[in-house]
CSV table of C-alpha atoms in Angstrom, one decimal:
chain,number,residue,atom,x,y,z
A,258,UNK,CA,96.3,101.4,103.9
A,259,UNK,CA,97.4,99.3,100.7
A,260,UNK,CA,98.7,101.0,98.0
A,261,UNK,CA,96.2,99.3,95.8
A,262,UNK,CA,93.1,100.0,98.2
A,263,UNK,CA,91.0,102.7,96.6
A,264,UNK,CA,87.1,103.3,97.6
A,265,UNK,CA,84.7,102.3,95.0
A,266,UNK,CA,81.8,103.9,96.5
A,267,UNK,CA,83.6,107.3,97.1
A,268,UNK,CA,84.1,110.0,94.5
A,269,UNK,CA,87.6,110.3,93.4
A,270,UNK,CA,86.4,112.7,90.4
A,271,UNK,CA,84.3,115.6,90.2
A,272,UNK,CA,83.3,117.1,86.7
A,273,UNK,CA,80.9,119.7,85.0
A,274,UNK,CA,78.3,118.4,82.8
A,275,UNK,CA,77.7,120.1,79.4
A,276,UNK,CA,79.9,122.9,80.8
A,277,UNK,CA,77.9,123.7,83.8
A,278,UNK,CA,80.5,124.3,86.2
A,279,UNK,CA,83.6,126.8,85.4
A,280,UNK,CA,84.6,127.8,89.2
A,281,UNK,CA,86.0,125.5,92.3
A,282,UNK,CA,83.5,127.6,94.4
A,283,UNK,CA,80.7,125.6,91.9
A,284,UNK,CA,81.6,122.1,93.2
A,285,UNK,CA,81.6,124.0,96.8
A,286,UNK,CA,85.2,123.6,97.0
A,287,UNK,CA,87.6,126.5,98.5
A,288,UNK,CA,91.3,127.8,97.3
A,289,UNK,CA,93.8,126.5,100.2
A,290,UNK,CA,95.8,129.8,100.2
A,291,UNK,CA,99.5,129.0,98.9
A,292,UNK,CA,98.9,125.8,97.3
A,293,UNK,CA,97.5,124.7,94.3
A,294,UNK,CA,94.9,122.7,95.5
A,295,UNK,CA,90.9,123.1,96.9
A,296,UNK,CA,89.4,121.6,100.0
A,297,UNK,CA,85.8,120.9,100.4
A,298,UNK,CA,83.7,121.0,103.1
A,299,UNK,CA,84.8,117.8,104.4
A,300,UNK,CA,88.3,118.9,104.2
A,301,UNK,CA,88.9,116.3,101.1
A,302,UNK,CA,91.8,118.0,98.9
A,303,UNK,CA,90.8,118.3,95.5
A,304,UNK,CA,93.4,119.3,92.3
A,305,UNK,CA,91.9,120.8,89.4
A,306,UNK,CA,92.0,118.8,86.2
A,307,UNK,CA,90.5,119.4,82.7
A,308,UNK,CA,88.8,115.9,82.4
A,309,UNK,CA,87.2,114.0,80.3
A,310,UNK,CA,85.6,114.9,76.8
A,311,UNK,CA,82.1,113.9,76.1
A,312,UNK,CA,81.2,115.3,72.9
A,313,UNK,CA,81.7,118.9,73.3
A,314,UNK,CA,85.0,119.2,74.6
A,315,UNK,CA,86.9,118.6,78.3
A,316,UNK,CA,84.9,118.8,81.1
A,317,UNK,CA,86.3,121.0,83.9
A,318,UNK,CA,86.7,119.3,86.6
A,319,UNK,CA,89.0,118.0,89.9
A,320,UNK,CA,90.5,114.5,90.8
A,321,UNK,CA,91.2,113.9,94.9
A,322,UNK,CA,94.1,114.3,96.1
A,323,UNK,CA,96.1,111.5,96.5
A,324,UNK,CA,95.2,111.1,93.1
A,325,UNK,CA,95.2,107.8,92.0
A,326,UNK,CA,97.9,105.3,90.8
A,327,UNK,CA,97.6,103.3,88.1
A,328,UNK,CA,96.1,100.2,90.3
A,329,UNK,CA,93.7,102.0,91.9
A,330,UNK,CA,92.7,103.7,88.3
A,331,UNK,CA,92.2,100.2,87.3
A,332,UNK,CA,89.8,99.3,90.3
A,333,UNK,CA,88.0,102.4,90.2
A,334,UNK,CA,87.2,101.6,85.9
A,335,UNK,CA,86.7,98.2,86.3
A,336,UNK,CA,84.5,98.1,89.8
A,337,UNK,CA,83.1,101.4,90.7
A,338,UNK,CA,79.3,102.6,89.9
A,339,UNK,CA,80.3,106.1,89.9
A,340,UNK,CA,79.9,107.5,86.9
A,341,UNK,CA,82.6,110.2,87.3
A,342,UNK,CA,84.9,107.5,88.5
A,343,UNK,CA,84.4,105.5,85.3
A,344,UNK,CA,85.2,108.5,83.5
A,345,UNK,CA,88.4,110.0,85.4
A,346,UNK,CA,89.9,106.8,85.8
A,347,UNK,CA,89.2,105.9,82.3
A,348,UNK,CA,90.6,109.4,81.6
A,349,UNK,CA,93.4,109.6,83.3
A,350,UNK,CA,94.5,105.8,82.6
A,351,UNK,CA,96.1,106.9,79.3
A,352,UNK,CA,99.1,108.7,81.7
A,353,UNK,CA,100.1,105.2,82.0
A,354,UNK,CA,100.5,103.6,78.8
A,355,UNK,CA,103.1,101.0,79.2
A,356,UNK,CA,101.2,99.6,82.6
A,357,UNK,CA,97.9,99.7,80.5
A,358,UNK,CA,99.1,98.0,77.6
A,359,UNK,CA,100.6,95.5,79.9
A,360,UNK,CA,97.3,94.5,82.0
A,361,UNK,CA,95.1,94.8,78.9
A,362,UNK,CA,97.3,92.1,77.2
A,363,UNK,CA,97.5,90.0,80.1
A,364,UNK,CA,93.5,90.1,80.2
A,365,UNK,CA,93.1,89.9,76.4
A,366,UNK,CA,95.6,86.6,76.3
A,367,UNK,CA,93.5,84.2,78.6
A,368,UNK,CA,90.9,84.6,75.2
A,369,UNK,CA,87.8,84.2,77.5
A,370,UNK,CA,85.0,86.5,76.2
A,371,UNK,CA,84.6,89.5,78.0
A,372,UNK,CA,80.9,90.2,79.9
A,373,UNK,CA,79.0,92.9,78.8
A,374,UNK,CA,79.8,95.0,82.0
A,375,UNK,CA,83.8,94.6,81.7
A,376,UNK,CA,83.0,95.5,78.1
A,377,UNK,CA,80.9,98.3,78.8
A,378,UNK,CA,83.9,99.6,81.3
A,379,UNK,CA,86.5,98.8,79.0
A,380,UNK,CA,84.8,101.2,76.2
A,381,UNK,CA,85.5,104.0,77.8
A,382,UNK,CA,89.3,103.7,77.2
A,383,UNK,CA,89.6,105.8,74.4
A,384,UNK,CA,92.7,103.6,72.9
A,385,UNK,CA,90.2,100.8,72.3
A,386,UNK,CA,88.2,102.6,70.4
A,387,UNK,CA,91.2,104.0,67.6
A,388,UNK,CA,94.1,102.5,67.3
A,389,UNK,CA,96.8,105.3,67.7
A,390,UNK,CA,100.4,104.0,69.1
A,391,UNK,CA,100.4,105.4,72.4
A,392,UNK,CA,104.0,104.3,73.9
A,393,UNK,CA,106.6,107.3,74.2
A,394,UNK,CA,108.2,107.0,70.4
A,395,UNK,CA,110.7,109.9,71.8
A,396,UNK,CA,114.1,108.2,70.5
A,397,UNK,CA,112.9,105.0,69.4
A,398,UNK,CA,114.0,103.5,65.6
A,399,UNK,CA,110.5,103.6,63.3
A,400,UNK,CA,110.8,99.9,63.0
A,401,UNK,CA,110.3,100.1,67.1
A,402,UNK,CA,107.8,102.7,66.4
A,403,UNK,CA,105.9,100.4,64.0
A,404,UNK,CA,106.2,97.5,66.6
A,405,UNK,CA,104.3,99.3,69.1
A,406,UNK,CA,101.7,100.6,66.8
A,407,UNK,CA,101.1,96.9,66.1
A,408,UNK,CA,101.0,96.0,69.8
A,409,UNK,CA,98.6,98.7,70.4
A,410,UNK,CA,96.3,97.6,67.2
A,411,UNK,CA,96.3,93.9,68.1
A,412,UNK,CA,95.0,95.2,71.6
A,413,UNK,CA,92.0,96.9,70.0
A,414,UNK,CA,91.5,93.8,67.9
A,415,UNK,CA,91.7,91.4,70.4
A,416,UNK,CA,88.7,93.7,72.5
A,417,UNK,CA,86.9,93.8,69.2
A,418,UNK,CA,86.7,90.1,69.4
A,419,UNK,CA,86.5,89.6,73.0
A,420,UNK,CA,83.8,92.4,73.6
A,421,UNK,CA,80.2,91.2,74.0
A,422,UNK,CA,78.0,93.1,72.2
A,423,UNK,CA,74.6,94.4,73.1
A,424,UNK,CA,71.6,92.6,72.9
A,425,UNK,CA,70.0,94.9,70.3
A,426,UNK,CA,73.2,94.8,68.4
A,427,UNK,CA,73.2,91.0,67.8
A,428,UNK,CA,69.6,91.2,67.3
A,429,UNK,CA,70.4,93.4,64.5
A,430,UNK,CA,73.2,91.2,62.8
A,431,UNK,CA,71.0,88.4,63.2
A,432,UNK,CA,68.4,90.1,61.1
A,433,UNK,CA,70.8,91.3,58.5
A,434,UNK,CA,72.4,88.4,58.0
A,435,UNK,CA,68.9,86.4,57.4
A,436,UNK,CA,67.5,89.1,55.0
């Protein structure tokens, strides 16, 4: 199989909702005894991961095992109609910062508007939402520092301007700009 090949239509992440799950045997997965990993009961490996926060703090939760590179991260955010997959992979995205920054800038610099569904997708990464510096600063001079910050800023700028808005949204601009 390709590296990059990842199912869309197969759940890669599996999460409480509103903390309604605290236990593996919840999700009907089972300890494999001397590892640190479940099974389920199609013998799909599962690690346990504190995911995602929705409002009210992490959800508990597990990612499949492989778990996903950054590429197939990417595929799952920007193609899957999983829900949890949106999530996770949104989620877990943010262990790859320097690969993120890189594809988002690469996307951002053809300046084509983004549709409302890649937009929608795109949301859910938390760094385009608040502009925090997230490249490793461990060691680096502040003007560095700073440079990143800037990078990661002009990123969230660029979606803010690339971003299609909502259709109730504009309709909302439109009639506070005309009153």
């Amino acid at each position: 199989m390709n590296p990059k090949t990842i199912d869309i239509n197969q759940k890669h992440f599996i999460a409480s909702f509103r903390y309604n799950k605290s236990k593996p045997e919840d999700f009907g997965l089972k300890k494999v005894d001397g590892k640190d990993h479940f099974v389920d009961k199609n013998g799909t490996l599962w690690k346990n991961e504190i995911l995602w926060d929705s409002g009210w703090g992490n959800e508990y939760g597990f990612v499949r095992i492989p778990e996903p590179n950054f590429e197939q991260l990417w595929i799952l955010l920007t193609k899957s109609n999983i829900e949890n997959n949106l999530l996770g992979s949104a989620e877990l995205l943010t262990h790859y910062p320097n690969e993120l920054k890189e594809k988002l800038q690469t996307l951002f610099n053809r300046n084509e508007k983004l549709n409302r569904k890649l937009t929608k997708r795109l949301s859910h990464l938390e760094l385009l939402n608040h502009v925090t510096n997230h490249s490793d600063v461990g060691g680096k001079r502040p003007e560095q520092v700073d440079a990143d910050y800037r990078e990661w800023k002009k990123l969230k700028d660029d979606f803010d301007r690339l971003k299609t808005e909502s259709l109730i949204k504009r309709i909302k601009k439109t009639v506070a700009n005309n009153v």
